[in-house]
Amino acid sequence: SWIKNRDAADEHILQDRVRGVYEYLESSTDDVEATDTNSVQRFLQQGVQIGNMDAVNTSAESFVLWQWAANGTGTLNEEGDINSMVSANTAAGFSIATYTGNGSASQSFGHGLTQAPECVIIKYLNASQSWNVGHGGLTSWDYYLRLEDTHAESDSDDRFGSAPSATVVNIGDGSNVNYSAGKYVAYCWHPVEGYSK
């Protein structure tokens, strides 16, 4: 669930079932994960139940909601060097993965899709670190974008380093993606005709 107030300068609010209701991230900041019981309170089949948090529900203001359906609260994925909890919608080419970093170079975690994702967004949950966006359309997977700012692509092999495979996302030892004992969420997409392509 990605919600934005269209009438006010509130932050973009991202929530998912894998991390749990009430837990939210702001895509336009590098802030840590926060909790608000008045944000998204429940994920429904065709929407969300929300409380009265200003950023998701202010009287007489207009909002936009983008949603992706994955597959519940996640299951253990032991592909790669780091275990992950993954909720994947393989038909739609979308997954959510959470994992705990180990601080080592040239690592990987399972994404749960049936082919390599072309877009991966990773956020460190318990530290103020940039959002990291890897994409097949950048110069290479050594490059990344930061979701929360307007910088051009940057070159650093400690973020992704190499393209994802059909089973795993490859990461380096940068604290933004793999700090020892750090908690992370990754949103992964591969193109599906009529859905994201």
Short mmCIF file of C-alpha atoms in Angstrom, two decimals:
data_model
loop_
_atom_site.label_atom_id
_atom_site.label_comp_id
_atom_site.label_asym_id
_atom_site.label_seq_id
_atom_site.Cartn_x
_atom_site.Cartn_y
_atom_site.Cartn_z
CA SER A 1 0.00 0.00 0.00
CA TRP A 2 1.41 3.37 -1.07
CA ILE A 3 -0.66 6.40 -0.03
CA LYS A 4 -0.07 10.08 -0.80
CA ASN A 5 -2.06 13.11 0.26
CA ARG A 6 -2.69 15.12 -2.94
CA ASP A 7 -3.76 18.32 -1.13
CA ALA A 8 -0.98 18.68 1.46
CA ALA A 9 2.78 18.30 1.80
CA ASP A 10 2.47 15.04 3.77
CA GLU A 11 5.02 12.29 3.15
CA HIS A 12 4.37 9.25 0.95
CA ILE A 13 3.32 6.38 3.26
CA LEU A 14 4.32 2.78 2.38
CA GLN A 15 2.98 -0.22 4.32
CA ASP A 16 2.87 -3.96 3.70
CA ARG A 17 1.62 -7.17 5.34
CA VAL A 18 5.07 -8.72 5.63
CA ARG A 19 6.30 -5.99 7.98
CA GLY A 20 2.84 -5.80 9.57
CA VAL A 21 0.00 -3.30 9.80
CA TYR A 22 0.78 -0.01 11.55
CA GLU A 23 4.44 -0.16 10.42
CA TYR A 24 5.14 2.47 7.77
CA LEU A 25 7.97 3.96 5.75
CA GLU A 26 8.15 7.32 4.00
CA SER A 27 9.49 7.01 0.46
CA SER A 28 10.33 10.70 0.31
CA THR A 29 12.64 10.55 3.37
CA ASP A 30 15.41 8.28 4.62
CA ASP A 31 13.71 7.94 8.04
CA VAL A 32 13.52 4.67 9.96
CA GLU A 33 10.39 2.54 10.00
CA ALA A 34 7.75 4.06 12.27
CA THR A 35 4.53 2.84 13.89
CA ASP A 36 1.11 4.49 13.91
CA THR A 37 -2.07 2.56 14.76
CA ASN A 38 -4.04 5.19 12.82
CA SER A 39 -2.26 4.52 9.52
CA VAL A 40 -3.24 1.46 7.47
CA GLN A 41 -5.02 -0.80 9.96
CA ARG A 42 -6.03 -3.68 7.72
CA PHE A 43 -5.40 -4.90 4.18
CA LEU A 44 -8.63 -5.71 2.34
CA GLN A 45 -9.26 -7.57 -0.90
CA GLN A 46 -9.83 -4.32 -2.82
CA GLY A 47 -8.34 -1.64 -0.62
CA VAL A 48 -7.26 -0.84 2.91
CA GLN A 49 -8.85 0.14 6.19
CA ILE A 50 -7.28 3.35 7.50
CA GLY A 51 -7.30 5.33 10.72
CA ASN A 52 -7.10 9.09 11.08
CA MET A 53 -3.36 9.62 10.59
CA ASP A 54 -3.03 12.94 8.72
CA ALA A 55 -0.86 11.47 5.96
CA VAL A 56 -3.51 8.88 5.02
CA ASN A 57 -6.84 10.41 6.08
CA THR A 58 -7.55 14.10 6.64
CA SER A 59 -11.09 15.42 6.36
CA ALA A 60 -11.90 17.14 3.02
CA GLU A 61 -8.47 16.34 1.51
CA SER A 62 -7.80 14.16 -1.52
CA PHE A 63 -5.55 11.08 -1.50
CA VAL A 64 -4.17 8.57 -3.99
CA LEU A 65 -3.60 4.89 -3.17
CA TRP A 66 -1.49 2.44 -5.17
CA GLN A 67 -1.69 -1.24 -4.21
CA TRP A 68 0.07 -4.42 -5.18
CA ALA A 69 -1.29 -7.81 -4.15
CA ALA A 70 1.41 -10.21 -3.04
CA ASN A 71 0.62 -13.43 -1.13
CA GLY A 72 -0.05 -12.88 2.55
CA THR A 73 2.37 -12.22 5.37
CA GLY A 74 5.26 -14.16 3.85
CA THR A 75 6.97 -17.54 3.99
CA LEU A 76 10.58 -18.50 4.64
CA ASN A 77 12.81 -18.41 1.54
CA GLU A 78 16.21 -20.09 1.92
CA GLU A 79 17.54 -19.26 -1.54
CA GLY A 80 20.82 -17.34 -1.49
CA ASP A 81 23.23 -16.54 1.33
CA ILE A 82 20.68 -14.77 3.56
CA ASN A 83 17.27 -16.22 4.46
CA SER A 84 14.29 -13.98 3.72
CA MET A 85 10.57 -13.86 4.45
CA VAL A 86 8.82 -13.48 1.09
CA SER A 87 5.32 -12.70 -0.04
CA ALA A 88 5.18 -13.11 -3.82
CA ASN A 89 2.59 -12.83 -6.55
CA THR A 90 4.39 -14.72 -9.31
CA ALA A 91 1.60 -14.16 -11.86
CA ALA A 92 1.91 -10.39 -11.41
CA GLY A 93 5.71 -10.38 -11.07
CA PHE A 94 5.78 -8.65 -7.68
CA SER A 95 7.22 -9.65 -4.31
CA ILE A 96 8.01 -8.26 -0.87
CA ALA A 97 11.00 -9.68 1.00
CA THR A 98 12.37 -8.91 4.44
CA TYR A 99 15.81 -10.04 5.61
CA THR A 100 18.50 -9.43 8.21
CA GLY A 101 21.88 -8.31 6.90
CA ASN A 102 25.16 -10.06 7.68
CA GLY A 103 27.62 -7.33 6.64
CA SER A 104 29.50 -9.51 4.13
CA ALA A 105 30.32 -8.67 0.52
CA SER A 106 28.79 -10.50 -2.47
CA GLN A 107 25.66 -11.79 -0.73
CA SER A 108 22.18 -12.67 -1.98
CA PHE A 109 18.63 -13.28 -0.73
CA GLY A 110 15.63 -15.01 -2.31
CA HIS A 111 12.95 -12.85 -3.97
CA GLY A 112 10.32 -15.56 -4.59
CA LEU A 113 9.59 -14.71 -8.24
CA THR A 114 9.84 -17.02 -11.25
CA GLN A 115 12.26 -14.81 -13.16
CA ALA A 116 14.83 -12.13 -12.42
CA PRO A 117 13.36 -8.83 -11.23
CA GLU A 118 14.14 -5.75 -13.33
CA CYS A 119 13.41 -3.33 -10.48
CA VAL A 120 14.43 -3.77 -6.83
CA ILE A 121 13.85 -1.18 -4.08
CA ILE A 122 15.54 -1.81 -0.71
CA LYS A 123 15.14 0.14 2.54
CA TYR A 124 17.00 -0.25 5.85
CA LEU A 125 14.22 -0.37 8.44
CA ASN A 126 15.99 0.48 11.70
CA ALA A 127 18.45 3.18 10.60
CA SER A 128 18.19 6.45 8.66
CA GLN A 129 19.66 5.30 5.35
CA SER A 130 18.76 6.06 1.75
CA TRP A 131 16.32 4.00 -0.26
CA ASN A 132 18.29 2.01 -2.86
CA VAL A 133 16.79 1.41 -6.29
CA GLY A 134 18.41 -1.04 -8.69
CA HIS A 135 17.00 -1.28 -12.20
CA GLY A 136 17.86 -3.01 -15.47
CA GLY A 137 17.52 0.35 -17.26
CA LEU A 138 20.41 1.97 -15.39
CA THR A 139 23.97 1.89 -16.74
CA SER A 140 24.48 -1.47 -14.97
CA TRP A 141 23.60 -3.12 -11.65
CA ASP A 142 26.69 -1.41 -10.19
CA TYR A 143 24.54 1.75 -10.36
CA TYR A 144 21.63 2.70 -8.16
CA LEU A 145 19.16 5.53 -7.55
CA ARG A 146 17.98 6.95 -4.24
CA LEU A 147 14.20 7.08 -4.06
CA GLU A 148 14.04 9.99 -1.61
CA ASP A 149 16.06 12.55 -3.56
CA THR A 150 16.72 13.93 -7.04
CA HIS A 151 20.33 12.76 -7.54
CA ALA A 152 21.39 11.10 -10.78
CA GLU A 153 22.37 7.44 -10.73
CA SER A 154 25.45 6.64 -8.63
CA ASP A 155 28.11 3.98 -9.16
CA SER A 156 28.81 1.72 -6.18
CA ASP A 157 29.28 -2.04 -6.18
CA ASP A 158 28.49 -2.23 -2.44
CA ARG A 159 24.74 -1.88 -3.19
CA PHE A 160 23.78 -4.44 -5.85
CA GLY A 161 26.96 -5.17 -7.81
CA SER A 162 25.41 -7.67 -10.22
CA ALA A 163 22.02 -8.33 -11.78
CA PRO A 164 19.43 -10.41 -9.90
CA SER A 165 18.91 -14.00 -11.02
CA ALA A 166 15.68 -15.95 -11.39
CA THR A 167 15.89 -16.84 -7.69
CA VAL A 168 17.95 -14.21 -5.82
CA VAL A 169 18.78 -10.50 -5.52
CA ASN A 170 22.52 -9.87 -5.25
CA ILE A 171 23.72 -7.28 -2.73
CA GLY A 172 27.04 -5.94 -1.52
CA ASP A 173 28.17 -5.01 1.97
CA GLY A 174 26.96 -1.39 1.98
CA SER A 175 25.07 -0.46 5.14
CA ASN A 176 22.11 0.68 2.99
CA VAL A 177 21.49 -2.93 1.94
CA ASN A 178 23.49 -5.26 4.19
CA TYR A 179 24.62 -3.99 7.60
CA SER A 180 25.28 -6.78 10.09
CA ALA A 181 22.03 -7.46 12.02
CA GLY A 182 20.26 -4.65 10.11
CA LYS A 183 16.60 -5.24 9.17
CA TYR A 184 15.60 -4.60 5.54
CA VAL A 185 12.60 -4.71 3.21
CA ALA A 186 12.89 -5.23 -0.55
CA TYR A 187 10.18 -4.65 -3.15
CA CYS A 188 10.85 -6.56 -6.40
CA TRP A 189 9.21 -6.45 -9.82
CA HIS A 190 9.68 -8.14 -13.16
CA PRO A 191 7.66 -6.99 -16.18
CA VAL A 192 4.35 -8.74 -16.84
CA GLU A 193 2.35 -7.81 -19.91
CA GLY A 194 -0.84 -5.98 -18.91
CA TYR A 195 0.29 -5.53 -15.30
CA SER A 196 3.61 -3.69 -15.06
CA LYS A 197 4.67 -3.69 -18.72
#
